[in-house]
Short mmCIF file of C-alpha atoms and ligand atoms in Angstrom, two decimals:
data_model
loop_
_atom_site.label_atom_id
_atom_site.label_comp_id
_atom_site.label_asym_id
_atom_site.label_seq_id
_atom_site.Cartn_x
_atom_site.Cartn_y
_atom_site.Cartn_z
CA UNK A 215 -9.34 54.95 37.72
CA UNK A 216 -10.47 57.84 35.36
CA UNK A 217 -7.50 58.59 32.79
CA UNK A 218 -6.70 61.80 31.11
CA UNK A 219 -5.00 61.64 28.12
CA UNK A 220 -2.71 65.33 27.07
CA UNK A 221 -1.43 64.83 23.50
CA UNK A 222 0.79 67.41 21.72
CA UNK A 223 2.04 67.41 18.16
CA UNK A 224 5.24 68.06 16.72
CA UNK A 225 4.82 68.87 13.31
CA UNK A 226 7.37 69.85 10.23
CA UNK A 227 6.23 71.61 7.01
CA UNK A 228 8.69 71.43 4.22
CA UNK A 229 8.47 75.20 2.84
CA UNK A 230 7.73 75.80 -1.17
CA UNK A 231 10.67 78.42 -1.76
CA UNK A 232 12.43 78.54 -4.96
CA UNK A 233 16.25 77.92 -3.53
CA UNK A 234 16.76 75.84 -0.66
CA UNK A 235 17.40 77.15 3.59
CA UNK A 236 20.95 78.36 3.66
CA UNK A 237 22.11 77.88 -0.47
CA UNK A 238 20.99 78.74 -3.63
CA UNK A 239 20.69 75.30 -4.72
CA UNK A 240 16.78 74.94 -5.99
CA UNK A 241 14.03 73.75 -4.36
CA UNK A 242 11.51 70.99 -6.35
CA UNK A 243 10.84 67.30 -6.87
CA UNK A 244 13.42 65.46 -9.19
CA UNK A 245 13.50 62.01 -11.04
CA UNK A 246 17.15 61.96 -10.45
CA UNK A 247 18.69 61.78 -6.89
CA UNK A 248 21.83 64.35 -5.71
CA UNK A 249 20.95 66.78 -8.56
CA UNK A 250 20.37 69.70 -6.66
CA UNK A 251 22.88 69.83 -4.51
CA UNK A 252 26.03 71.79 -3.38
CA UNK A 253 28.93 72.16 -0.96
CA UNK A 254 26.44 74.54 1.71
CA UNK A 255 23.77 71.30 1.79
CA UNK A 256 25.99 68.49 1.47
CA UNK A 257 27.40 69.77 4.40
CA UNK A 258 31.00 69.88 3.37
CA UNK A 259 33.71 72.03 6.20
CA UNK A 260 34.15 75.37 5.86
CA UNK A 261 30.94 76.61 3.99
CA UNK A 262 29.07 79.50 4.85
CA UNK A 263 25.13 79.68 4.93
CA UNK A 264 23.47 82.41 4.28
CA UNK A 265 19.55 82.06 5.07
CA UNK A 266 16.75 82.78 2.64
CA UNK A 267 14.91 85.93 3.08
CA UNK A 268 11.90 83.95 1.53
CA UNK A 269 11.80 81.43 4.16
CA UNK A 270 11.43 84.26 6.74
CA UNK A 271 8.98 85.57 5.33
CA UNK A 272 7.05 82.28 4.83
CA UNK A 273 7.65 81.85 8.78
CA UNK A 274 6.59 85.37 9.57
CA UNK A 275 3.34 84.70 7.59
CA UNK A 276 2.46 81.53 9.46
CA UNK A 277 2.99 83.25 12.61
CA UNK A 278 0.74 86.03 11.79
CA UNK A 279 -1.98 83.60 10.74
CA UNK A 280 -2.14 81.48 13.84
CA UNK A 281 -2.35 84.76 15.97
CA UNK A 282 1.58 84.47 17.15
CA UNK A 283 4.41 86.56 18.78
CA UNK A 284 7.13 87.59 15.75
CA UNK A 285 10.60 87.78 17.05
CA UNK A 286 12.04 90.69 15.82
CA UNK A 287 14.90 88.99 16.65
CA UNK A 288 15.73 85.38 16.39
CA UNK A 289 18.76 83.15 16.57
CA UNK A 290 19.80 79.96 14.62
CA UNK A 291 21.42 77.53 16.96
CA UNK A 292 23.35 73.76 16.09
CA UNK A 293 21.23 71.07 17.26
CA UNK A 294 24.10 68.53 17.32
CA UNK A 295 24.10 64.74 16.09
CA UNK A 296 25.28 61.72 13.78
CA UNK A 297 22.87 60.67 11.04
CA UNK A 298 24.44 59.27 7.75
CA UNK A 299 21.26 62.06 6.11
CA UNK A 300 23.33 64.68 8.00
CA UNK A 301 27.10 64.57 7.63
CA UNK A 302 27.16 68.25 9.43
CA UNK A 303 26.98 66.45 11.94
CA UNK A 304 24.03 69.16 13.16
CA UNK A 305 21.17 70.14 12.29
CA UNK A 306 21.04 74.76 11.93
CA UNK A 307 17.54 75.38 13.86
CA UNK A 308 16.41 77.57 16.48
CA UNK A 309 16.28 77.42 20.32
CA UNK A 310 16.54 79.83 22.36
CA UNK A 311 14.55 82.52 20.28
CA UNK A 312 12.34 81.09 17.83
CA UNK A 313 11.02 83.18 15.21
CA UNK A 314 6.96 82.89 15.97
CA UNK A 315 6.06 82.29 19.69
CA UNK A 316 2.76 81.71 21.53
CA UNK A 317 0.53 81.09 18.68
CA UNK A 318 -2.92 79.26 18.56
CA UNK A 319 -4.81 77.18 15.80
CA UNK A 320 -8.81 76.05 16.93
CA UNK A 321 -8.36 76.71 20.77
CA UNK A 322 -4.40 74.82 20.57
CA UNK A 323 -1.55 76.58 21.92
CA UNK A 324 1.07 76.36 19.76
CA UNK A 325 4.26 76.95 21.57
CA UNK A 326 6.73 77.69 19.37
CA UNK A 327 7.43 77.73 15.62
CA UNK A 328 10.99 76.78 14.62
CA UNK A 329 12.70 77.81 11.25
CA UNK A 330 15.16 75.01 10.49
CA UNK A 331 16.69 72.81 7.25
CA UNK A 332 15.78 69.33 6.00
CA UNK A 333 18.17 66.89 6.50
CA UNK A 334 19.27 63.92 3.32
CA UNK A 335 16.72 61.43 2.53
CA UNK A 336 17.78 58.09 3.28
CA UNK A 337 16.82 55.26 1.03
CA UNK A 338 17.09 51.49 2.77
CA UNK A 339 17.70 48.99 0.32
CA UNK A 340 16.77 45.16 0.51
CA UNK A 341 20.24 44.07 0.85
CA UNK A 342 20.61 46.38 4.07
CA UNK A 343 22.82 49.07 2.28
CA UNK A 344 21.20 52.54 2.49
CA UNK A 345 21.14 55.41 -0.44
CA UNK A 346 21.26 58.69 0.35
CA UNK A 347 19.44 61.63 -1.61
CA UNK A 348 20.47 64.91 -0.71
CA UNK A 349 18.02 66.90 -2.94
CA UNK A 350 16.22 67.22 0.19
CA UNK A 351 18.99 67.86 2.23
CA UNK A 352 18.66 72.11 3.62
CA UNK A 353 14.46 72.65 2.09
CA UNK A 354 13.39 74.99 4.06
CA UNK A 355 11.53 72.96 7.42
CA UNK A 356 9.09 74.62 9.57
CA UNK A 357 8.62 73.09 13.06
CA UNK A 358 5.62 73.72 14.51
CA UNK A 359 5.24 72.37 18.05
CA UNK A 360 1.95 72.21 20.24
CA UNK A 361 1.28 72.37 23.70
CA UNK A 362 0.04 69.65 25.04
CA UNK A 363 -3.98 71.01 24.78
CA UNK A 364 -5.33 67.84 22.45
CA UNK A 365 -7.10 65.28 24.01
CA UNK A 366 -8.48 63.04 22.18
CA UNK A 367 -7.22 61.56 18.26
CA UNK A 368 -10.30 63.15 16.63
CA UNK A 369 -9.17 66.51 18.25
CA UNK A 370 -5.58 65.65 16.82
CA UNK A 371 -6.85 65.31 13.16
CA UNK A 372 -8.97 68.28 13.19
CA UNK A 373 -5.70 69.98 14.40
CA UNK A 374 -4.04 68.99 11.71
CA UNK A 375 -6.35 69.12 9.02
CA UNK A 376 -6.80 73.08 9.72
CA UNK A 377 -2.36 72.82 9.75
CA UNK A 378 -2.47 71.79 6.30
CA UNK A 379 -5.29 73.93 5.52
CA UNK A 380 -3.58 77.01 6.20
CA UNK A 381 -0.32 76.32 5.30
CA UNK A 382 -1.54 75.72 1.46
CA UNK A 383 -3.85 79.02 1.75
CA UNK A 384 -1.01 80.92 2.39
CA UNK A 385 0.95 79.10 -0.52
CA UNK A 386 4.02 78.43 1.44
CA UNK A 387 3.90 74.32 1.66
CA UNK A 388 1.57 71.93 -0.48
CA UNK A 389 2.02 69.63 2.92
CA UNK A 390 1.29 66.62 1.18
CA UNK A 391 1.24 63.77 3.96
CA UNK A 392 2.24 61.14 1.44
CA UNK A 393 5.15 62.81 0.12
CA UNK A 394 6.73 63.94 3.07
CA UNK A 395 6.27 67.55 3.00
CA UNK A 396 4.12 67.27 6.20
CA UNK A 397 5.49 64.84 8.83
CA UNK A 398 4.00 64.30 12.54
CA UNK A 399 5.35 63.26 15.83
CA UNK A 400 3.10 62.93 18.59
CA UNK A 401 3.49 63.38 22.33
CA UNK A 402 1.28 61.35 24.35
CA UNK A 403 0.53 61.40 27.99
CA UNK A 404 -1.94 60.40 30.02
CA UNK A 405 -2.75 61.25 34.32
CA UNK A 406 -5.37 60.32 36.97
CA UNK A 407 -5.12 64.02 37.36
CA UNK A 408 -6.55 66.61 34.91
CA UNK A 409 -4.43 69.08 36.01
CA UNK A 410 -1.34 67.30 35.95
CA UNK A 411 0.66 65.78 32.95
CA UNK A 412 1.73 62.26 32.98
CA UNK A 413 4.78 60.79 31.70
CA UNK A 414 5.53 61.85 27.92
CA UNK A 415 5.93 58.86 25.21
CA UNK A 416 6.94 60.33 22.10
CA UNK A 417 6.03 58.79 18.37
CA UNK A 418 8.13 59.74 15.73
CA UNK A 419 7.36 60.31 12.37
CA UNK A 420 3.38 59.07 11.51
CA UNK A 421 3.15 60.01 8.19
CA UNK A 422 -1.08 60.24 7.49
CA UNK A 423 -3.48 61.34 9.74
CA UNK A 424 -5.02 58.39 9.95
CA UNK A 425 -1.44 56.72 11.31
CA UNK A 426 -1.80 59.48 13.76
CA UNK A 427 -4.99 58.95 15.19
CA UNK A 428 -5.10 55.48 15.26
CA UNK A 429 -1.44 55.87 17.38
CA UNK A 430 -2.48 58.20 19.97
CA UNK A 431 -5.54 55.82 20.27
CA UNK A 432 -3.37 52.66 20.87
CA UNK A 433 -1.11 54.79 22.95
CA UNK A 434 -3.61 56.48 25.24
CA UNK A 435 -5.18 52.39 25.60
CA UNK A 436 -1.70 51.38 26.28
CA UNK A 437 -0.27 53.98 28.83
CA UNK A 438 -3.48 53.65 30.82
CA UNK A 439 -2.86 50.00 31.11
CA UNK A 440 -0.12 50.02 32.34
CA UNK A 441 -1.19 53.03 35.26
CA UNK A 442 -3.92 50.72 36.01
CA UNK A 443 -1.52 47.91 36.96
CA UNK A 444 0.31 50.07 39.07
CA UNK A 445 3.32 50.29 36.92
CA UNK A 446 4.75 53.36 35.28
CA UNK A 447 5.44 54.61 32.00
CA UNK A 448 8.66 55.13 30.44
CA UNK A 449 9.70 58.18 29.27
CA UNK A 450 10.79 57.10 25.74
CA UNK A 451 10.37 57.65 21.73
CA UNK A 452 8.48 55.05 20.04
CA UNK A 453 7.69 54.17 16.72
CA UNK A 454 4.13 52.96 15.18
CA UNK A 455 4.22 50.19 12.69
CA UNK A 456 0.57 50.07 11.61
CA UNK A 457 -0.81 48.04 14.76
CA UNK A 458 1.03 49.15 17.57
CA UNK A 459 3.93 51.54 19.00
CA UNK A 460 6.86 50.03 19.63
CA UNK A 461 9.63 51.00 21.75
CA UNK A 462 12.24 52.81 19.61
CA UNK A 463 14.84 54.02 21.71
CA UNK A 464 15.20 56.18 25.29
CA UNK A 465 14.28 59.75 24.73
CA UNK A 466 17.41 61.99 24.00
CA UNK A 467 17.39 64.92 26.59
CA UNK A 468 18.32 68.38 25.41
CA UNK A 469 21.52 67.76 26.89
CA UNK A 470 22.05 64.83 24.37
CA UNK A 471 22.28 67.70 21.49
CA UNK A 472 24.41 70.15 23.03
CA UNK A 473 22.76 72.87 21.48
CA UNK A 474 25.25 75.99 20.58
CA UNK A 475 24.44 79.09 18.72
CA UNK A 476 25.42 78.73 15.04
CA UNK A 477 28.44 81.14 14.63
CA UNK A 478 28.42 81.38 10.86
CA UNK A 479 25.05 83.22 11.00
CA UNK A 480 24.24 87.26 12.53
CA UNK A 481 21.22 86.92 14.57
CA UNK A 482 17.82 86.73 12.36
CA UNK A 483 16.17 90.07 12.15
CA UNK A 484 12.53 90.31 10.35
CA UNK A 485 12.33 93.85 9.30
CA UNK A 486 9.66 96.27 8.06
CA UNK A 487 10.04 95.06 5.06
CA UNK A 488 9.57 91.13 5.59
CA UNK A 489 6.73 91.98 7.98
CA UNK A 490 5.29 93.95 5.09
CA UNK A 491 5.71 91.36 2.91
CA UNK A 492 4.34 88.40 4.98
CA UNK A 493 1.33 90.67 5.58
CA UNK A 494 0.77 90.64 2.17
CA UNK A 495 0.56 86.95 1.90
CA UNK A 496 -2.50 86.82 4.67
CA UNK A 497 -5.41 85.31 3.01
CA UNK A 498 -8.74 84.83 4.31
CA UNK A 499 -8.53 81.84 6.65
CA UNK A 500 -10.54 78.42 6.45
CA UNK A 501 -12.30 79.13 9.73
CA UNK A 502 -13.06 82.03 8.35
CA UNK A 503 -14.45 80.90 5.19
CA UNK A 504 -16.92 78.49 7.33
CA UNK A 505 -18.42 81.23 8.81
CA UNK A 506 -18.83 83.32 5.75
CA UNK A 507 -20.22 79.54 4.09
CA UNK A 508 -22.85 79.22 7.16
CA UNK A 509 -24.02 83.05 6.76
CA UNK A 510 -24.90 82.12 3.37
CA UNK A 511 -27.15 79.51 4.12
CA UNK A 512 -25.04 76.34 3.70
CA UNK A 513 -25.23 73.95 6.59
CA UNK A 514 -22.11 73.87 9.40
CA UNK A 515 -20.95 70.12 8.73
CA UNK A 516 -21.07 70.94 4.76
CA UNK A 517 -19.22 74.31 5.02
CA UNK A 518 -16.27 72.68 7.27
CA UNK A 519 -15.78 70.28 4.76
CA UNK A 520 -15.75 72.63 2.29
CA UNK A 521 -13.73 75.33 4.01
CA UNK A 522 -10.90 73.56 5.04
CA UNK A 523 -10.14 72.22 1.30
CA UNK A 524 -7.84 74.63 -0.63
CA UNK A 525 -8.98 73.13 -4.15
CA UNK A 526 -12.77 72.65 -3.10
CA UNK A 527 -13.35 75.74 -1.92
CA UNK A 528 -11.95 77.56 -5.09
CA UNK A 529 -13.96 75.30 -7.14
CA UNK A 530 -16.71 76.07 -4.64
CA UNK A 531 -16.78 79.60 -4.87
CA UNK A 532 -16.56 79.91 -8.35
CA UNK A 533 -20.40 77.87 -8.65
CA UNK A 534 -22.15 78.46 -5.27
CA UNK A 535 -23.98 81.93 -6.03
CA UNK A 536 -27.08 80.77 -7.89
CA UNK A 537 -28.00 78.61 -4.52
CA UNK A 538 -24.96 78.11 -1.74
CA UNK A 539 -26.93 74.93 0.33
CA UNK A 540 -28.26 73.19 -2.32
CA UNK A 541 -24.46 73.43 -4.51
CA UNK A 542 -22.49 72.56 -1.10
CA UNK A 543 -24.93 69.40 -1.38
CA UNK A 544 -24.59 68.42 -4.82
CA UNK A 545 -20.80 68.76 -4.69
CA UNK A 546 -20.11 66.96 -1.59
CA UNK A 547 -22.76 64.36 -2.07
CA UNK A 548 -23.35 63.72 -5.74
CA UNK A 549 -19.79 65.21 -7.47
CA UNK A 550 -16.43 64.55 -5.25
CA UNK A 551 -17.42 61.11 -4.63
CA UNK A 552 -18.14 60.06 -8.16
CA UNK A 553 -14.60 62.01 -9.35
CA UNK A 554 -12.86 60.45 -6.85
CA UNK A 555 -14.03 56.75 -7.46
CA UNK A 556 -12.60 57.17 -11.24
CA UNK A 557 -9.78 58.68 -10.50
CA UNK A 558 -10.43 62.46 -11.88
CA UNK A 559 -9.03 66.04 -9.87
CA UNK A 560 -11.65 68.68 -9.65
CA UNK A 561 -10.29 70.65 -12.78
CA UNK A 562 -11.32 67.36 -14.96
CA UNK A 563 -15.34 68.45 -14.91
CA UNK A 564 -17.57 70.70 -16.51
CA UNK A 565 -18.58 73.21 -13.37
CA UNK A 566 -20.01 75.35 -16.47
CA UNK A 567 -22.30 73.04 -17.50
CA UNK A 568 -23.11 72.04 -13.83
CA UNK A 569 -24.26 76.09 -13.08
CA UNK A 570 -26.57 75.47 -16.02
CA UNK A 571 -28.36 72.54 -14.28
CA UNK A 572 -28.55 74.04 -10.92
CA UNK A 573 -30.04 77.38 -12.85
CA UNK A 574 -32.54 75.19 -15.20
CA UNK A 575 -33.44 73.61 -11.66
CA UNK A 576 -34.47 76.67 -10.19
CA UNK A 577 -36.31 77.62 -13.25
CA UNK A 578 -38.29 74.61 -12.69
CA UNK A 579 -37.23 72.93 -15.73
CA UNK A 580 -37.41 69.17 -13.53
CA UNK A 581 -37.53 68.07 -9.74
CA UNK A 582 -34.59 68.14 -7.45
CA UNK A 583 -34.69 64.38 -7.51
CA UNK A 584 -34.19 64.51 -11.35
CA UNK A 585 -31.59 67.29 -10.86
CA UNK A 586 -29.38 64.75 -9.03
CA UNK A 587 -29.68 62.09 -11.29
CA UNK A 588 -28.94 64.32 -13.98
CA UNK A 589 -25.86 65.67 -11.86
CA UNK A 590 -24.40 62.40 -11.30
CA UNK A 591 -24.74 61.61 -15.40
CA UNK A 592 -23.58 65.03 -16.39
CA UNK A 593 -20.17 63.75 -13.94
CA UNK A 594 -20.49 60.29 -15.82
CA UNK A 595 -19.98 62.44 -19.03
CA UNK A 596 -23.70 62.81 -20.77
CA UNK A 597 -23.54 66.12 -21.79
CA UNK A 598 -26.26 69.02 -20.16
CA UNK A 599 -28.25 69.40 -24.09
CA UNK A 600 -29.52 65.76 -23.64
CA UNK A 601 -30.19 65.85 -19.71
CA UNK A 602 -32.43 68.57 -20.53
CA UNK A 603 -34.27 66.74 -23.42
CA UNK A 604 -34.68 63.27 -21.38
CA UNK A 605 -35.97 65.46 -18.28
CA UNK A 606 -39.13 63.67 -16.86
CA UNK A 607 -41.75 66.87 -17.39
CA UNK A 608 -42.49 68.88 -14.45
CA UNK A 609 -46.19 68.67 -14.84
CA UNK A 610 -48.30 72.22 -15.63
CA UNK A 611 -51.51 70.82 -14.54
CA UNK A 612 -54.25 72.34 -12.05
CA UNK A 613 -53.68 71.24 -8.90
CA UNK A 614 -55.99 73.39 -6.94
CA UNK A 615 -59.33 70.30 -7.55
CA UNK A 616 -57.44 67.89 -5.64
CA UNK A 617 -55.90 70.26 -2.59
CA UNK A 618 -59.46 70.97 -2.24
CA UNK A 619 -60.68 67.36 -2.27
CA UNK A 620 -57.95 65.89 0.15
CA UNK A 621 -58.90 68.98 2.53
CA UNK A 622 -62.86 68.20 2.07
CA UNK A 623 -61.51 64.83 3.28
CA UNK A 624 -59.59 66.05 6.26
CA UNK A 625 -61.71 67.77 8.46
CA UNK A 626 -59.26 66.72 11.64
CA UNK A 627 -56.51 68.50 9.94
CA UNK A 628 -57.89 71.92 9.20
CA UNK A 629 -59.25 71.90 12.34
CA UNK A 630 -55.54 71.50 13.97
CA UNK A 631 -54.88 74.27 10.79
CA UNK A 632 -57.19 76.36 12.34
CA UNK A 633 -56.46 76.59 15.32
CA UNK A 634 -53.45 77.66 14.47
CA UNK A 635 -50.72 74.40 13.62
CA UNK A 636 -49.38 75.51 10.52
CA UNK A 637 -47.08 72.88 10.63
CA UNK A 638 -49.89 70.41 9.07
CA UNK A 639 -49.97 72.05 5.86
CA UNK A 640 -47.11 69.33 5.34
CA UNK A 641 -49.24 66.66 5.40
CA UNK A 642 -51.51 68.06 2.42
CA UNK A 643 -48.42 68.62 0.26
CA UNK A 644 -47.41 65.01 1.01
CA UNK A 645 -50.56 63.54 0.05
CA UNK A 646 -50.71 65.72 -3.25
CA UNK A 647 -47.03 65.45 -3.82
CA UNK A 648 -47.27 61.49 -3.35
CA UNK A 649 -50.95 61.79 -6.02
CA UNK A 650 -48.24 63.09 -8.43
CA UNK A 651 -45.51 61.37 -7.62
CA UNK A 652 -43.40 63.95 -7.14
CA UNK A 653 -43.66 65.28 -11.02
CA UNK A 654 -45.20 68.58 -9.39
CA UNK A 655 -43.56 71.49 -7.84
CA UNK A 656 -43.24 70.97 -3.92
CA UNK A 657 -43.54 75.03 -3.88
CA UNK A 658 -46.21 75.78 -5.69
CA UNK A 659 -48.41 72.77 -3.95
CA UNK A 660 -47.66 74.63 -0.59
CA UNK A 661 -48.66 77.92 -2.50
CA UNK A 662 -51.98 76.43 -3.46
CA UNK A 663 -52.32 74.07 0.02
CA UNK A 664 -52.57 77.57 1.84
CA UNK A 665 -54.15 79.36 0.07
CA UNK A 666 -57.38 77.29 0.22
CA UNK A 667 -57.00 76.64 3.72
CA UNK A 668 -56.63 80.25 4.39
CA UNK A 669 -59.54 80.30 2.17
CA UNK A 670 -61.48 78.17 4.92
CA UNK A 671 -60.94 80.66 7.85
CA UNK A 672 -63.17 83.49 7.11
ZN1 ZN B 296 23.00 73.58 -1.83
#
């Protein structure tokens, strides 16, 4: 039986304001827990929240990113239940209206986009008491739910790598996976028909992508399993532990959070002047960016990379004009690794000193096999003076005496040449480049190569 897996993601993006949702109280990471914190996010009775004109704008932006409907109006709703991180009691988010509708992000529909609060961060001891940290408690959340367009868990990460992407392009979330400012559940289904959704099995909170993919891959393996056996799947929220999902509890209906509209906030309008504003924030996009990349010369599976990474691509385009291919290849190949492995950020290297290799390169101060050696030192910290100096010579000798013996040699080959297969003019830069192992230019052999075979035609 041929299976057809549907996967959509659920995904929430704590927002980078300066004051938190519906107080003043700040927003920002703190050694101390329940330091920034008042009677609107502790959720005491009779407080009144007022929303932050920021975090409408940050929503507005998204939406006009990812290609979306703004509400012009919006409404905040109650999303009702018990949590010890929510002593409200509810949750203020949207339903009915959300602020961005009908988006899209690499061919995904993206249903809806939900401007909501963070709830208390709960802290589970090892004698089974729990701390709670309301710091968190009323960060501005965005929820930004898929359709269920994804089918597979490498179309999932690519998803959510471009997410992330965008979200720190715009400078509204740093979405860091391992802090919690970017959380994931998934919705997995799968059908014997394409057209036709299966039963949904939610997974709550994965919290890398690689938890995510390797869920909806044990997920998809499980549902179909069980399909196959004639059985049927449960409707139900699981949770992944590492290995496998495990059955969590049964799925609350909508019902479950008797949703009413939140009376102590006016309906949400986004005016002229927040849609002004959130236009201002648009930024040239990472898909975007690719393209320009590619038009430049740099190869598709190099200029993804580079595109989609906020802090590689500034670093990028502040050293790619001298040559864009050949310094999307020494970064990705010879640089990030090597920073990486001893621990260093981009901003701890010289990308000064490395324009001055990739320059002396193209001067033809030394071969591109020296220039990645030296690359990988100059990273290692041997400074660009002394590179220079230990450079194996690029040798200024006359090459022309030995083209022409290897092509006295080769009558077969300038036959093929002339009738016409340029392409062998490779082979007599091999053989010359391999009689000098490699200390000559590769350029100025071809040069020479055709010009004496040229020579041969008249
Ligand atoms: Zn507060």
């Amino acid at each position: 039986m041929r299976l057809y897996p549907a996967i959509g993601l659920e995904v929430h993006v704590e927002l980078k304001t300066r004051t938190k949702m519906f107080c003043s109280c700040p927003v920002g990471e703190w050694e101390e827990a329940n330091v920034a914190v008042c009677p609107v996010c502790m959720g005491h009775p009779g407080v009144l929240p007022v929303p932050n004109r920021r975090a409408v704008v940050f929503a507005v932006a998204l939406g006009l990113a990812l290609k979306g409907k703004i509400s012009r109006v919006s409404h905040f709703y109650r999303k009702n239940y018990f949590y010890p991180d929510l002593p409200k009691g509810y949750q203020i988010t949207q339903y009915s209206v959300p602020i961005v509708e009908g988006a899209e992000l690499l061919g995904v529909g993206i249903n809806r986009i939900n401007l909501e609060e963070e709830t208390a961060k709960s802290l589970h001891l090892a004698d089974g008491s729990v701390l709670l940290d309301f710091n968190r408690a009323g960060i501005p959340l965005l929820e930004i739910v898929s359709e269920p367009d994804i089918r597979s868990p490498e179309e999932a990460k690519r998803y959510l790598v471009a997410l992330q992407s965008v979200v720190r392009f715009l400078g509204i979330s740093e979405a860091h996976m391992e802090k919690g400012q970017m959380r994931v559940d998934v919705n997995v289904s799968v059908s014997p028909n394409p057209g036709e959704l299966g039963t949904k099995v939610e997974i709550k909170n994965l919290n890398s992508f690689k938890a995510v993919a390797d869920a909806i891959r044990y997920e998809v393996e499980r549902q179909g399993e069980v399909l196959r056996s004639g059985g049927e799947v449960a409707h139900e929220t699981r949770m992944w532990n590492g290995k496998r999902t495990e059955p969590m509890r049964t799925k609350e209906t909508e019902s479950d959070y008797r949703y009413f509209p939140e009376p102590d906030i006016p309906p949400l309008l986004v005016d002229e002047g927040v849609l002004n504003e959130a236009e201002g924030m648009l930024v040239e996009m990472p898909w975007e960016k690719e393209e320009r990349y590619i038009g430049a010369g740099v190869p598709r599976h190099l200029a993804g990379v580079i595109a989609y990474d906020r802090d590689l691509a500034e670093v990028y385009e502040g050293i790619w004009d001298i040559d864009p291919k050949l310094t999307a290849n020494l970064l990705l190949n010879v640089i990030v690794g090597r920073l990486n492995r001893a621990k260093r950020s981009l901003r701890d290297y010289d990308w000064e000193g490395f324009k001055r290799f990739v320059a002396a390169f193209k001067e033809g101060a030394f071969s591109k096999d020296y220039l990645k050696e030296a690359v990988a030192r100059h990273v290692g910290g041997e400074s660009f003076e002394d590179l220079l100096k230990s450079a194996p010579r690029v040798e200024r000798v006359d090459i022309r005496p030995l083209v022409e013996e290897i092509v006295k040699r080769s009558p077969k080959e300038v036959e093929k040449y002339k009738k016409g297969q340029k392409g062998v003019v490779g082979f007599f830069v091999g053989q010359v480049m391999r009689r000098y192992r490699g200390k000559v230019d590769p350029r100025e052999v071809k040069r020479v190569v055709e010009e004496v075979l040229e020579g041969l035609l008249d």
